[in-house]
PDB file of C-alpha atoms and ligand atoms in Angstrom:
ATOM      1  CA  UNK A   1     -22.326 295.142 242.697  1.00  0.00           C
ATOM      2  CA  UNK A   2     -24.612 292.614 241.720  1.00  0.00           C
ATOM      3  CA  UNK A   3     -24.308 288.958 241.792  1.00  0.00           C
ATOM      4  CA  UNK A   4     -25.252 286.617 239.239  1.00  0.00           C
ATOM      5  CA  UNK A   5     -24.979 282.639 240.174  1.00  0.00           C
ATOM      6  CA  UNK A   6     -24.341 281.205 236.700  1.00  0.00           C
ATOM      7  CA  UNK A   7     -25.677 277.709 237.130  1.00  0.00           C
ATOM      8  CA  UNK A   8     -25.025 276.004 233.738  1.00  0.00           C
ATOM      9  CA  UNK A   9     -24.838 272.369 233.645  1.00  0.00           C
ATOM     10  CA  UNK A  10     -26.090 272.310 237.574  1.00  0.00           C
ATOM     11  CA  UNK A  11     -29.236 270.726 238.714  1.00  0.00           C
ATOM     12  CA  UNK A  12     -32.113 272.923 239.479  1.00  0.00           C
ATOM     13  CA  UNK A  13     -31.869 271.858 243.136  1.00  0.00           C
ATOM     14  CA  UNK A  14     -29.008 273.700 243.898  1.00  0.00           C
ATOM     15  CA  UNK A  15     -30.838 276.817 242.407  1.00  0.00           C
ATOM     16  CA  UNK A  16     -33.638 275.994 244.419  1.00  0.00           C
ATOM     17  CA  UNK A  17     -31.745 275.841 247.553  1.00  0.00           C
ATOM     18  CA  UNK A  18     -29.972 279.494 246.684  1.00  0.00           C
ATOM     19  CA  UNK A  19     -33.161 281.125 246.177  1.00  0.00           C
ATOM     20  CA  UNK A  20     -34.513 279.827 249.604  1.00  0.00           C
ATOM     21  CA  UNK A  21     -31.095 281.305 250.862  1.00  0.00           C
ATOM     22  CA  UNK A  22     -32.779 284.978 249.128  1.00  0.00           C
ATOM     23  CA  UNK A  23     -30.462 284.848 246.048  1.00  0.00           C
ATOM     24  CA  UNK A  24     -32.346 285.942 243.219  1.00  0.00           C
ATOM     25  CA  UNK A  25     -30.129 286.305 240.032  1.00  0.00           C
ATOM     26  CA  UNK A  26     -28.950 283.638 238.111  1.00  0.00           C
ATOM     27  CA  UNK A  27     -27.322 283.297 234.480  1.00  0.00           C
ATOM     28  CA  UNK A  28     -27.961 280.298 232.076  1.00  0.00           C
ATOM     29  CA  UNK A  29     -25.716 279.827 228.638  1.00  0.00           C
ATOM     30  CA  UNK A  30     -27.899 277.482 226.972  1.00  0.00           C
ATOM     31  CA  UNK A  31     -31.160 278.497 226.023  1.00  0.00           C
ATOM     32  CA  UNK A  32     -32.844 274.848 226.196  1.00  0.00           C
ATOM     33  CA  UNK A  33     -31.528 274.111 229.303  1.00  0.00           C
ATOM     34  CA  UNK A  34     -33.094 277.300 230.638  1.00  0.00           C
ATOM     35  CA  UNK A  35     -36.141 276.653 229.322  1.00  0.00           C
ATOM     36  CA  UNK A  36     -36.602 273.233 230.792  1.00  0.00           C
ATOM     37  CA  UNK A  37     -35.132 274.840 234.148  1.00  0.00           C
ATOM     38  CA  UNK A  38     -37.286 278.055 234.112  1.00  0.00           C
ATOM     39  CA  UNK A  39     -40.160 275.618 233.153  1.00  0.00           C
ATOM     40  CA  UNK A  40     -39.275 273.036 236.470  1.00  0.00           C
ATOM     41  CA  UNK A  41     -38.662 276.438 238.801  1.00  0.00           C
ATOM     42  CA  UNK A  42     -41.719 277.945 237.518  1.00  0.00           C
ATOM     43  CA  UNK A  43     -42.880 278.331 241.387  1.00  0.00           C
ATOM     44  CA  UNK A  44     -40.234 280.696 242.233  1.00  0.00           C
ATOM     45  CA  UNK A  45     -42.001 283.861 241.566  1.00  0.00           C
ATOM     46  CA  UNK A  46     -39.471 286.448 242.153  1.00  0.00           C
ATOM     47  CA  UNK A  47     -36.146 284.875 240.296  1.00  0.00           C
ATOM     48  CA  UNK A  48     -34.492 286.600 237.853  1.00  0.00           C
ATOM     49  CA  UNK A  49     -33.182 284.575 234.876  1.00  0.00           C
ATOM     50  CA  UNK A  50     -29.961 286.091 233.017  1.00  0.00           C
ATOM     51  CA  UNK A  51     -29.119 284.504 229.580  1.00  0.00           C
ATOM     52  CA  UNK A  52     -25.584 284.695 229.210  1.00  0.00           C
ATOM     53  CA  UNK A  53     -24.810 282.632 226.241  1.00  0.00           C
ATOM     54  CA  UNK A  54     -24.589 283.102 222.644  1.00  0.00           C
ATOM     55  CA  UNK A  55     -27.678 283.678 220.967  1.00  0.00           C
ATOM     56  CA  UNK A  56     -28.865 282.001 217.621  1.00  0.00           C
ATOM     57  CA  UNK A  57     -31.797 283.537 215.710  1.00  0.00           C
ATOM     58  CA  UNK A  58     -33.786 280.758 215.293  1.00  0.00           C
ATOM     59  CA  UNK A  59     -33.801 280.325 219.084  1.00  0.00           C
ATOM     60  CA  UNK A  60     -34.698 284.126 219.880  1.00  0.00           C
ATOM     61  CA  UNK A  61     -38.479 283.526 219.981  1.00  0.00           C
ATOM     62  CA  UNK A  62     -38.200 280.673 222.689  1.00  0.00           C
ATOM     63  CA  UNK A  63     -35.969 282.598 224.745  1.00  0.00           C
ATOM     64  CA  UNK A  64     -38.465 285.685 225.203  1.00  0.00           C
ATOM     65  CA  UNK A  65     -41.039 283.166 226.113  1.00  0.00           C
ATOM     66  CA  UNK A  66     -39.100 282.092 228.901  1.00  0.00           C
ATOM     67  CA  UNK A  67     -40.977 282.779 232.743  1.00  0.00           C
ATOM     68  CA  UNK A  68     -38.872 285.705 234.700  1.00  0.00           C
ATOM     69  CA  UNK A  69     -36.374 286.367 231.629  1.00  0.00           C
ATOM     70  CA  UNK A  70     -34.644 289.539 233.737  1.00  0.00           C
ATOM     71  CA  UNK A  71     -32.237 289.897 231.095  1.00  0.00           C
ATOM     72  CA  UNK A  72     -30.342 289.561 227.848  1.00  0.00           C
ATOM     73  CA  UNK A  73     -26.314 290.230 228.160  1.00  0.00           C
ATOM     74  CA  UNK A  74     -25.006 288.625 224.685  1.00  0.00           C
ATOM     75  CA  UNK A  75     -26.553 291.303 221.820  1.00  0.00           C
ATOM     76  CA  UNK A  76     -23.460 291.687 219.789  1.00  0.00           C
ATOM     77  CA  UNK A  77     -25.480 293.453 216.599  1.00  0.00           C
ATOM     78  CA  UNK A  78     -28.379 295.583 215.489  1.00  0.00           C
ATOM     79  CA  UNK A  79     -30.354 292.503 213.855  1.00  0.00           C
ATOM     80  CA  UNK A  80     -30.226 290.440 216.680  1.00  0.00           C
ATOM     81  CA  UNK A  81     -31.522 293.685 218.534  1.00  0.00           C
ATOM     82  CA  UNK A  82     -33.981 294.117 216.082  1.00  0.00           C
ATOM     83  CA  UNK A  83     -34.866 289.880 216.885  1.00  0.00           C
ATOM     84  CA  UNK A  84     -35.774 290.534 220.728  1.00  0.00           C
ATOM     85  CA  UNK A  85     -37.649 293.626 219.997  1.00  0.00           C
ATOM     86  CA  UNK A  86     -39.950 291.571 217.249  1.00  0.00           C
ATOM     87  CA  UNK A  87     -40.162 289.087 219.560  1.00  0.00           C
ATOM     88  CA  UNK A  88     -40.845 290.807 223.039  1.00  0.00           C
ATOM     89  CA  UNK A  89     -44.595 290.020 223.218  1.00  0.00           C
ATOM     90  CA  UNK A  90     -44.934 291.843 226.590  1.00  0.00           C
ATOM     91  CA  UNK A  91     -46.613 295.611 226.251  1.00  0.00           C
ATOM     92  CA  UNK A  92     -45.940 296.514 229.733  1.00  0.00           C
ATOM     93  CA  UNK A  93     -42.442 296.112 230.049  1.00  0.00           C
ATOM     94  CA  UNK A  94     -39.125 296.116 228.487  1.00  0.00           C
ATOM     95  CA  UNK A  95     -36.590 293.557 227.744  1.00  0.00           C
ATOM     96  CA  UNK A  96     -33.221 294.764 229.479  1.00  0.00           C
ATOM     97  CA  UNK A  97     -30.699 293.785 227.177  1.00  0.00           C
ATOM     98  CA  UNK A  98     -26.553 294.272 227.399  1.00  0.00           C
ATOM     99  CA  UNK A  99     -24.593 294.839 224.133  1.00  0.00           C
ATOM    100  CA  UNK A 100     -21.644 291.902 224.525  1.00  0.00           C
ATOM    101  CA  UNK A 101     -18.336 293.595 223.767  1.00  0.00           C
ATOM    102  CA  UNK A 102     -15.099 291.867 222.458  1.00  0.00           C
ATOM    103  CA  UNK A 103     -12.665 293.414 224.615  1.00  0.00           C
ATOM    104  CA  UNK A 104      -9.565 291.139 223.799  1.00  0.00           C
ATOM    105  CA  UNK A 105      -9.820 290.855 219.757  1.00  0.00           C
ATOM    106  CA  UNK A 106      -9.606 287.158 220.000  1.00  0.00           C
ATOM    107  CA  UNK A 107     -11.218 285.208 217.166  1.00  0.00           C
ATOM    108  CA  UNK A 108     -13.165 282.944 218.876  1.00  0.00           C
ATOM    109  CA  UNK A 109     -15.115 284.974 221.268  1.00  0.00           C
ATOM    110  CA  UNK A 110     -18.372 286.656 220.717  1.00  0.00           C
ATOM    111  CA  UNK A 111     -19.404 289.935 220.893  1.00  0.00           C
ATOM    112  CA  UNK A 112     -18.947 293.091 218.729  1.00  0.00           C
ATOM    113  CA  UNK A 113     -15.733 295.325 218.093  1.00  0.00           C
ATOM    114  CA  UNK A 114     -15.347 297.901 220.446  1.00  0.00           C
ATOM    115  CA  UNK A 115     -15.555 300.267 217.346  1.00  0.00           C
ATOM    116  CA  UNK A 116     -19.419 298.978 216.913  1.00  0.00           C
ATOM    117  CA  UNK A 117     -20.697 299.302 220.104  1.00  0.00           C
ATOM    118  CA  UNK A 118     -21.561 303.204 219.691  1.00  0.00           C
ATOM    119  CA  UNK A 119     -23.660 302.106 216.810  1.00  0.00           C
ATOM    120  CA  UNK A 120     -25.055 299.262 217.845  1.00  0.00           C
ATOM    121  CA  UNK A 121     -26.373 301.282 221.208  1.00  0.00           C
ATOM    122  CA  UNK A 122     -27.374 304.058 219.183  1.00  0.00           C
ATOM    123  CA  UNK A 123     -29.304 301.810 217.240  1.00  0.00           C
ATOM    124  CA  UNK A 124     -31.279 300.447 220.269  1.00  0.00           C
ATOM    125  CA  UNK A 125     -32.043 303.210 222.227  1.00  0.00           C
ATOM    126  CA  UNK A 126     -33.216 305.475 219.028  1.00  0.00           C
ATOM    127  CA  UNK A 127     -34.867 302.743 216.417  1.00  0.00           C
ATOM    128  CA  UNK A 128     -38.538 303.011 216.829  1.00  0.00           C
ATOM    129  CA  UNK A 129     -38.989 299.257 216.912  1.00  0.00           C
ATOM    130  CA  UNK A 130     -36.122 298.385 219.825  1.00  0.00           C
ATOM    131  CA  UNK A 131     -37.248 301.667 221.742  1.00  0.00           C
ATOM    132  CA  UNK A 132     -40.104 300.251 222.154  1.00  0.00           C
ATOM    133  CA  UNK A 133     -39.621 296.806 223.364  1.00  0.00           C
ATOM    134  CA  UNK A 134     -35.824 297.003 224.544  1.00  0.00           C
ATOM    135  CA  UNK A 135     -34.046 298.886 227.417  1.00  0.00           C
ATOM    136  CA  UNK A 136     -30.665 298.862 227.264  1.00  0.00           C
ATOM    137  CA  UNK A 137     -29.222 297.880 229.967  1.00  0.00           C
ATOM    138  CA  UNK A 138     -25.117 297.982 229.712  1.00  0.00           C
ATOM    139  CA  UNK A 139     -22.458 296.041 228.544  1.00  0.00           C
ATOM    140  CA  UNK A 140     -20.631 292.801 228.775  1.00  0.00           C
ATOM    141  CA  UNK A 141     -17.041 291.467 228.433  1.00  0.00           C
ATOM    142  CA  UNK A 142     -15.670 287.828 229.030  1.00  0.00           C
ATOM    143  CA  UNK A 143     -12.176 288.917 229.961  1.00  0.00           C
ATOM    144  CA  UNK A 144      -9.253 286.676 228.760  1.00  0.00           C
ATOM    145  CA  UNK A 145      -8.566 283.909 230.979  1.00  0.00           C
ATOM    146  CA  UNK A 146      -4.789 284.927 230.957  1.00  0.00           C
ATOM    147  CA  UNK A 147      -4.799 288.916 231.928  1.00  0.00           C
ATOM    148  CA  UNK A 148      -2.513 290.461 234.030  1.00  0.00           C
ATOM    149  CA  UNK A 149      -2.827 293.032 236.832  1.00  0.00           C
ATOM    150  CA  UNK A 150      -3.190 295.978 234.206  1.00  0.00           C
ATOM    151  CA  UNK A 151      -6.634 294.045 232.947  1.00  0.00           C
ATOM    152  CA  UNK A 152      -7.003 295.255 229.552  1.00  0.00           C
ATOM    153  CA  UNK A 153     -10.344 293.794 228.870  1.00  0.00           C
ATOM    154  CA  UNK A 154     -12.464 295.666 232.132  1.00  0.00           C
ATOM    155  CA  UNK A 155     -10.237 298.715 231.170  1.00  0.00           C
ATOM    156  CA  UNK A 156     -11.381 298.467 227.231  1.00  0.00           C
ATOM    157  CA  UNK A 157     -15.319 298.030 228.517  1.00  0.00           C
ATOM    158  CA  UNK A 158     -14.985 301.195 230.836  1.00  0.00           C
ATOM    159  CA  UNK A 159     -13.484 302.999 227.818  1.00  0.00           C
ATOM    160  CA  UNK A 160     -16.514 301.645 225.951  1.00  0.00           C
ATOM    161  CA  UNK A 161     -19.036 303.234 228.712  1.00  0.00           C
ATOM    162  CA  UNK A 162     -17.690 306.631 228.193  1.00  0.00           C
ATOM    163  CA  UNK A 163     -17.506 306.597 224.681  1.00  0.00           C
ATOM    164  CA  UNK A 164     -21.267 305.820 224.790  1.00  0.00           C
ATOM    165  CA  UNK A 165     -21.916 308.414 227.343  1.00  0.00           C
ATOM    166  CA  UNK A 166     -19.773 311.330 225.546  1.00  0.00           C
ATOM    167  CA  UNK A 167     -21.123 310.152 222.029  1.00  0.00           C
ATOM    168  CA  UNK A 168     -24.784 309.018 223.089  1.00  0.00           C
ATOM    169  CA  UNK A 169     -25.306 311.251 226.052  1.00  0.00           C
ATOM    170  CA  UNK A 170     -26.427 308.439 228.398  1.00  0.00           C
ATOM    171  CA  UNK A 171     -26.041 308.886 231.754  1.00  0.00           C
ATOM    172  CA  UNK A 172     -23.060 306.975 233.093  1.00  0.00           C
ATOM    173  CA  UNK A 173     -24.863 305.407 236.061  1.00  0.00           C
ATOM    174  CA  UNK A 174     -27.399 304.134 233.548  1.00  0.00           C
ATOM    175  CA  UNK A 175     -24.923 302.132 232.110  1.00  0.00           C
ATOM    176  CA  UNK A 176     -24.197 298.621 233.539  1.00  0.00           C
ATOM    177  CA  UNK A 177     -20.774 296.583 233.217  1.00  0.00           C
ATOM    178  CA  UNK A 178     -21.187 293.343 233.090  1.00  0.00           C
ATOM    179  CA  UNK A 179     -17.633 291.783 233.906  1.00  0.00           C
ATOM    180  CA  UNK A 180     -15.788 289.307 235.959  1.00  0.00           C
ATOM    181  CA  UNK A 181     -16.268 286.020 236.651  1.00  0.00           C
ATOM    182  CA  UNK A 182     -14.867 283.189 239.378  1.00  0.00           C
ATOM    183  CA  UNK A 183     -10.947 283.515 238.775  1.00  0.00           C
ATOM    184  CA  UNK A 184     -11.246 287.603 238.233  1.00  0.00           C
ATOM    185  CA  UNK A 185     -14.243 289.169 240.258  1.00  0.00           C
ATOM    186  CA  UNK A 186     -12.328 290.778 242.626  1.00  0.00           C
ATOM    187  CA  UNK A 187     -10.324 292.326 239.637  1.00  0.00           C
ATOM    188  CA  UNK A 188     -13.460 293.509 238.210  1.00  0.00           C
ATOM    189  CA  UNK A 189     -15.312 294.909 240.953  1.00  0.00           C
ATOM    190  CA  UNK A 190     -11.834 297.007 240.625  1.00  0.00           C
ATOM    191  CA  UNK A 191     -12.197 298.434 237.779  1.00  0.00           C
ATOM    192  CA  UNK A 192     -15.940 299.232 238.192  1.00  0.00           C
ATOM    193  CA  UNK A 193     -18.178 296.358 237.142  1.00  0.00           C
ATOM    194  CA  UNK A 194     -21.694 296.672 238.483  1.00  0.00           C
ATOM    195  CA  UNK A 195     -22.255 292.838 238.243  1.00  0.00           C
ATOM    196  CA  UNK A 196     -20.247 289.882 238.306  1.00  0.00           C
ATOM    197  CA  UNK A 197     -21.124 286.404 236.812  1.00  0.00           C
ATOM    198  CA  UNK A 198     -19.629 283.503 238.758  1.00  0.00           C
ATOM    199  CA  UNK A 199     -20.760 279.483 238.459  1.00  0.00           C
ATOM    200  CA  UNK A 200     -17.791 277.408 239.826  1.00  0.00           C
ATOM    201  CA  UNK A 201     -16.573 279.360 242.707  1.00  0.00           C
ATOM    202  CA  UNK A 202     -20.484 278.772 243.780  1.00  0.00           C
ATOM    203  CA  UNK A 203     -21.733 275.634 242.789  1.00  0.00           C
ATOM    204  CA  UNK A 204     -18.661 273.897 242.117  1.00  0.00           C
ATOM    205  CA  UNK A 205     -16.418 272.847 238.783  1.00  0.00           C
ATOM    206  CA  UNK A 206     -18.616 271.970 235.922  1.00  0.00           C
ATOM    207  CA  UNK A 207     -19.107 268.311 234.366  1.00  0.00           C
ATOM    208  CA  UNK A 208     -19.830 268.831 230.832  1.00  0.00           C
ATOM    209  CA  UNK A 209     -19.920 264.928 230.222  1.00  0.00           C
TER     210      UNK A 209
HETATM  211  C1  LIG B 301     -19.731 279.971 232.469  1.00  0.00           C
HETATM  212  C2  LIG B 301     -19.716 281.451 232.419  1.00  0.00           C
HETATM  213  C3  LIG B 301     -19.473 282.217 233.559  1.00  0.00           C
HETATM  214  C4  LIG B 301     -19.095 281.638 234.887  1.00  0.00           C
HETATM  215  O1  LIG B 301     -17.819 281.077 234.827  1.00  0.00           O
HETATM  216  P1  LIG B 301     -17.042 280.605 236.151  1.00  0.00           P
HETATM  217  O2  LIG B 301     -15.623 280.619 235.724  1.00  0.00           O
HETATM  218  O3  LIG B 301     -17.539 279.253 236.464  1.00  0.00           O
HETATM  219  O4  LIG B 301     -17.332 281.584 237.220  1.00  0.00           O
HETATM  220  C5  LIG B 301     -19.546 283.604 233.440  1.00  0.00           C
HETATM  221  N1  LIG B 301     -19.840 284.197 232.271  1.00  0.00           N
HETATM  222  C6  LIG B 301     -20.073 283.493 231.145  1.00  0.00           C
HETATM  223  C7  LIG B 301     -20.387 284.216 229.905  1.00  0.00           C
HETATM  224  C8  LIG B 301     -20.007 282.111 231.186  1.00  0.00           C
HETATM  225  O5  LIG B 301     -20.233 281.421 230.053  1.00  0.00           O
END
């Protein structure tokens, strides 16, 4: 399992001092702020820069210019796919991106219905354009802060993974889940997740003041 330090709202010092520990992946919300941080941490050569926030189209362009982008985990449709690939400047590699999935049906979180997802994936992997320029990479849930044991929202995002692999014919261990963060990691790496996103439990709660 993989470990993403999501460092949102924390100074680049403390990333600094992780990556001199030999962490290496960290996930960013806000795609100014990780521009100016990318931009201050340009020096560290090997770190791997996970956007994790919602994405707004206007803002696509910047984000693919960003220095060790490693990958994209909030696609939640084909135009926004369609975005990155138009905007992926870089012949000799691909943009990993995941697909975000709504797992819990609530209103105000992003991500597509887990009816889309099939379609959306099908529409990256197979569209000339996104075939090109995109790999994808997996998917991503934000599981509801109040879940209990049974989990719904890492079991709905497994369910997703094999509806890609019977329907698409990926190979399961191709597919990444995304899922779990500080207060349900453990839970997660449970039910399968392949990488975990956690900020507070690492750097601390965050001021948003
Ligand atoms: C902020 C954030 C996290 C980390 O949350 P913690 O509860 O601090 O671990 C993980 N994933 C996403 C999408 C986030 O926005």
């Amino acid at each position: 399992v993989s470990l993403v330090a999501v460092s949102k709202t924390k100074p680049t010092w403390m990333i600094r001092t992780l990556y001199e520990h030999g962490h290496r992946h960290f996930g960013e919300n806000y795609i100014q702020e990780l521009e100016s941080k990318s931009v201050e941490l340009g020096d560290l050569s090997d770190i791997k820069w996970h956007f994790i926030g919602s994405i707004q189209s206007n803002k696509i362009k910047g984000l693919c210019t960003v220095k060790h982008l490693s990958m994209v985990e909030t696609v939640e449709k084909q135009s926004t796919a369609d975005r990155f690939a138009k905007s992926w400047m870089d012949e000799h590699s691909q943009l990993p991106i995941m697909v975000q999935v709504n797992t819990s049906g609530e209103e105000s979180k992003s991500g597509c219905d887990p009816s889309q997802v099939v379609d959306i994936v099908r529409h990256i992997i197979s569209n000339d354009v996104c075939k090109k320029s995109l790999k994808f990479a997996g998917l991503m849930t934000i599981g509801s802060p109040n879940a209990g044991v049974d989990q719904p929202d890492f079991k709905k995002l497994v369910q997703c993974r094999e509806m890609i692999v019977q329907q698409l014919g990926l190979p399961l261990d191709a597919i990444g889940l995304s899922m779990g963060m500080s207060h349900d990691y453990i839970d997660a790496i449970k039910f399968g997740s392949t990488s975990v996103r956690v900020g507070s439990a690492i750097f601390g709660e965050r001021d948003y003041s």
